[in-house]
Amino acid sequence: MDPFADTLQRLREAFGSGRTRPAEFRAAQLKGLSRFLQENKQLLQEALAQDLHKSAFESEVSEISISQNEINSALRNLRAWMKDEKVPKNLATQLDSAFIRKEPFGLVLIIAPWNYPLNLSLEPLVGALAAGNCVLLKPSEISKSTEKVLAEVLPRYLDQSCFAVVLGGPQETGQLLEHKFDYIFFTGSPRVGKIVMAAAAKHLTPVTLELGGKNPCYVDDNCDPQTVANRVAFFRYFNSGQTCVAPDYILCSPEMQARLLPALQSAITRFYGEDPQSSPDLGRIISEKNFQRLRGLLSCGRVAIGGQSDESDRYIAPTVLVDVQETEPVMQEEIFGPILPIMNVGSLDEAIDFINRREKPLALYTFSNSNQVVKRVLAQTSSGGFCGNDGFMHMTVASLPFGGVGASGMGSYHGKFSFDTFSHHRACLLRRPGLEKVYALRYPPHTPRNLSVLLMAMETRSCSCALL
């Protein structure tokens, strides 16, 4: 028996009824999401602490507050986003009405990951609801405590004829993907992203894939090493390194490495104390499987800082590796943990070549006191996002799209980009029924004169002339 059939039918019928389309309904759904966050803040913080040992600070900054900001932005701008967008017309359509209408796709599937289990469930959900869709949310089964809150509490705040949460692991997700959806939004690994995309292709379903990759961090010799160390360490070890946009490795000269190492040690000690395992601000690895994978990576290169681990606590110390070879496992896969390899390059050209011969990353970081260096890396590389002289702060700017390119993903969201992602942009032209004699120049029998006039009238340009 199909465990999802009844739920999917209920959601499709609700969408077909048209109830999700009015702005008032969409706003009510968004306000329900807001109440969910406000009334269950402590419950959510406890769940995140149980899953990932997240501090109240990390939970607030990277999960709760950022989701609330996304809701607030959608509520403020909803009617403006929904408004038909008028477009320039050619001469042949000057008397007509041409516009883009933003329509909901219909039934949307959101598959969320475990590393930011609240934020990465709610942020796309905001966009899907604001765009007027019915939504089926599949939270990660790995972050069990947050999954339970999302499944048991969140539906109480939304119209349950238009929203549902389904649970399960890879087998259930595979069954789910056999069904036809109108849009699929997936956040996770490239390996699973390929499975999702293959399943979607069977139904010609459009997808957004928010994947990952190895995000380079080039550090120029012309830098203050302590400033770089502070910023890189903060963003590398935030959420115990389990962040898809975290700096994954450093490229720098041997001379800068010698200056960076004591600065990184100083930053780690100031952030997490002499015994980082006892720090309330350092998270834990999500699962035994991930812990064992990460512990295996500690044998790559040479441990310069950290390297300690405790299986019983799923703890891995903030670690820096040096003397790393490009062929070693730590440079072949996304680390997704508190391990930072440093690789040496002889020049900026060598760093750019190294970055460009690998898959396009989700994010790329460059540190330099020289604007020319930063702009050159930006100009000569490709990545989902880019930030000069800091970590993933570009993600906090709602007016910037967030998404990957190539192997790091396709499509984008955040702010209005979320609304646009979950909306079909329908091309509309409304023509009056009269003026048939004028329009008749299109019809056979064709003449050179009519062709000339028609081609001129169809040129793609904005024209204020009201005559045909």
PDB file of N, CA, C and O in Angstrom, residues 4 14 16 62 68 74 81 98 138 144 179 203 223 269 284 291 314 392 406 413 440 444:
ATOM      1  N   PHE A   4       1.890   7.326   0.883  1.00  0.00           N
ATOM      2  CA  PHE A   4       1.805   8.768   0.621  1.00  0.00           C
ATOM      3  C   PHE A   4       0.594   9.160  -0.220  1.00  0.00           C
ATOM      4  O   PHE A   4       0.315  10.347  -0.381  1.00  0.00           O
ATOM      5  N   ALA A  14      -6.618  20.338  -2.602  1.00  0.00           N
ATOM      6  CA  ALA A  14      -6.618  21.681  -1.996  1.00  0.00           C
ATOM      7  C   ALA A  14      -6.084  22.710  -2.974  1.00  0.00           C
ATOM      8  O   ALA A  14      -6.652  23.803  -3.114  1.00  0.00           O
ATOM      9  N   GLY A  16      -6.095  22.449  -6.251  1.00  0.00           N
ATOM     10  CA  GLY A  16      -7.070  22.570  -7.333  1.00  0.00           C
ATOM     11  C   GLY A  16      -8.270  23.424  -6.965  1.00  0.00           C
ATOM     12  O   GLY A  16      -8.902  24.026  -7.839  1.00  0.00           O
ATOM     13  N   SER A  62      21.607  31.275  13.400  1.00  0.00           N
ATOM     14  CA  SER A  62      21.631  30.539  12.138  1.00  0.00           C
ATOM     15  C   SER A  62      20.374  29.719  11.856  1.00  0.00           C
ATOM     16  O   SER A  62      20.252  29.160  10.766  1.00  0.00           O
ATOM     17  N   GLN A  68      12.957  33.680  10.842  1.00  0.00           N
ATOM     18  CA  GLN A  68      11.991  34.736  11.154  1.00  0.00           C
ATOM     19  C   GLN A  68      12.159  35.923  10.214  1.00  0.00           C
ATOM     20  O   GLN A  68      11.177  36.509   9.735  1.00  0.00           O
ATOM     21  N   ALA A  74       8.925  38.267   3.555  1.00  0.00           N
ATOM     22  CA  ALA A  74       7.851  37.822   2.672  1.00  0.00           C
ATOM     23  C   ALA A  74       6.534  38.514   2.999  1.00  0.00           C
ATOM     24  O   ALA A  74       5.784  38.905   2.091  1.00  0.00           O
ATOM     25  N   TRP A  81       5.419  41.361  -4.677  1.00  0.00           N
ATOM     26  CA  TRP A  81       5.947  40.221  -5.420  1.00  0.00           C
ATOM     27  C   TRP A  81       4.884  39.576  -6.301  1.00  0.00           C
ATOM     28  O   TRP A  81       5.167  39.108  -7.404  1.00  0.00           O
ATOM     29  N   ALA A  98       0.937  43.585 -22.128  1.00  0.00           N
ATOM     30  CA  ALA A  98       1.933  42.510 -22.007  1.00  0.00           C
ATOM     31  C   ALA A  98       2.480  42.514 -20.577  1.00  0.00           C
ATOM     32  O   ALA A  98       2.913  43.556 -20.075  1.00  0.00           O
ATOM     33  N   LYS A 138       9.702  17.090   3.720  1.00  0.00           N
ATOM     34  CA  LYS A 138      10.382  15.886   4.189  1.00  0.00           C
ATOM     35  C   LYS A 138      11.642  16.320   4.948  1.00  0.00           C
ATOM     36  O   LYS A 138      12.688  16.590   4.365  1.00  0.00           O
ATOM     37  N   LYS A 144      16.989  13.893  14.511  1.00  0.00           N
ATOM     38  CA  LYS A 144      15.740  13.297  14.975  1.00  0.00           C
ATOM     39  C   LYS A 144      14.895  14.228  15.843  1.00  0.00           C
ATOM     40  O   LYS A 144      13.674  14.246  15.743  1.00  0.00           O
ATOM     41  N   HIS A 179       6.500   9.543  -7.061  1.00  0.00           N
ATOM     42  CA  HIS A 179       5.294  10.325  -7.366  1.00  0.00           C
ATOM     43  C   HIS A 179       5.649  11.563  -8.176  1.00  0.00           C
ATOM     44  O   HIS A 179       6.772  12.063  -8.124  1.00  0.00           O
ATOM     45  N   HIS A 203       9.329  12.591 -14.573  1.00  0.00           N
ATOM     46  CA  HIS A 203       8.060  13.318 -14.649  1.00  0.00           C
ATOM     47  C   HIS A 203       8.247  14.714 -15.253  1.00  0.00           C
ATOM     48  O   HIS A 203       7.303  15.511 -15.250  1.00  0.00           O
ATOM     49  N   CYS A 223      48.099  40.470   3.968  1.00  0.00           N
ATOM     50  CA  CYS A 223      46.972  40.320   4.886  1.00  0.00           C
ATOM     51  C   CYS A 223      47.464  40.454   6.317  1.00  0.00           C
ATOM     52  O   CYS A 223      48.638  40.207   6.599  1.00  0.00           O
ATOM     53  N   THR A 269      41.854  29.095  20.589  1.00  0.00           N
ATOM     54  CA  THR A 269      41.935  29.120  22.051  1.00  0.00           C
ATOM     55  C   THR A 269      41.028  30.205  22.632  1.00  0.00           C
ATOM     56  O   THR A 269      40.343  29.992  23.638  1.00  0.00           O
ATOM     57  N   ARG A 284      28.743  19.354  18.004  1.00  0.00           N
ATOM     58  CA  ARG A 284      29.185  17.977  17.881  1.00  0.00           C
ATOM     59  C   ARG A 284      28.807  17.432  16.508  1.00  0.00           C
ATOM     60  O   ARG A 284      27.941  17.967  15.820  1.00  0.00           O
ATOM     61  N   PHE A 291      31.065  10.838  12.216  1.00  0.00           N
ATOM     62  CA  PHE A 291      32.226  10.926  13.097  1.00  0.00           C
ATOM     63  C   PHE A 291      33.353  10.029  12.594  1.00  0.00           C
ATOM     64  O   PHE A 291      34.514  10.454  12.510  1.00  0.00           O
ATOM     65  N   ARG A 314      31.053  12.108  20.229  1.00  0.00           N
ATOM     66  CA  ARG A 314      31.061  12.538  18.825  1.00  0.00           C
ATOM     67  C   ARG A 314      31.773  13.884  18.684  1.00  0.00           C
ATOM     68  O   ARG A 314      31.340  14.777  17.950  1.00  0.00           O
ATOM     69  N   PHE A 392      30.947  33.363   5.296  1.00  0.00           N
ATOM     70  CA  PHE A 392      29.712  33.292   4.520  1.00  0.00           C
ATOM     71  C   PHE A 392      28.684  34.362   4.882  1.00  0.00           C
ATOM     72  O   PHE A 392      27.481  34.096   4.929  1.00  0.00           O
ATOM     73  N   GLY A 406      26.977  24.480 -11.420  1.00  0.00           N
ATOM     74  CA  GLY A 406      27.646  23.227 -11.758  1.00  0.00           C
ATOM     75  C   GLY A 406      27.376  22.165 -10.711  1.00  0.00           C
ATOM     76  O   GLY A 406      26.232  21.939 -10.299  1.00  0.00           O
ATOM     77  N   TYR A 413      17.657  30.776  -4.045  1.00  0.00           N
ATOM     78  CA  TYR A 413      16.554  31.252  -3.208  1.00  0.00           C
ATOM     79  C   TYR A 413      17.068  32.278  -2.226  1.00  0.00           C
ATOM     80  O   TYR A 413      18.170  32.772  -2.365  1.00  0.00           O
ATOM     81  N   ALA A 440      -4.250  42.168 -40.424  1.00  0.00           N
ATOM     82  CA  ALA A 440      -4.369  41.265 -41.560  1.00  0.00           C
ATOM     83  C   ALA A 440      -3.111  41.207 -42.413  1.00  0.00           C
ATOM     84  O   ALA A 440      -2.978  40.309 -43.251  1.00  0.00           O
ATOM     85  N   PRO A 444      -1.679  35.301 -45.449  1.00  0.00           N
ATOM     86  CA  PRO A 444      -1.450  35.115 -46.890  1.00  0.00           C
ATOM     87  C   PRO A 444      -2.577  35.772 -47.688  1.00  0.00           C
ATOM     88  O   PRO A 444      -3.683  35.957 -47.164  1.00  0.00           O
TER      89      PRO A 444
END
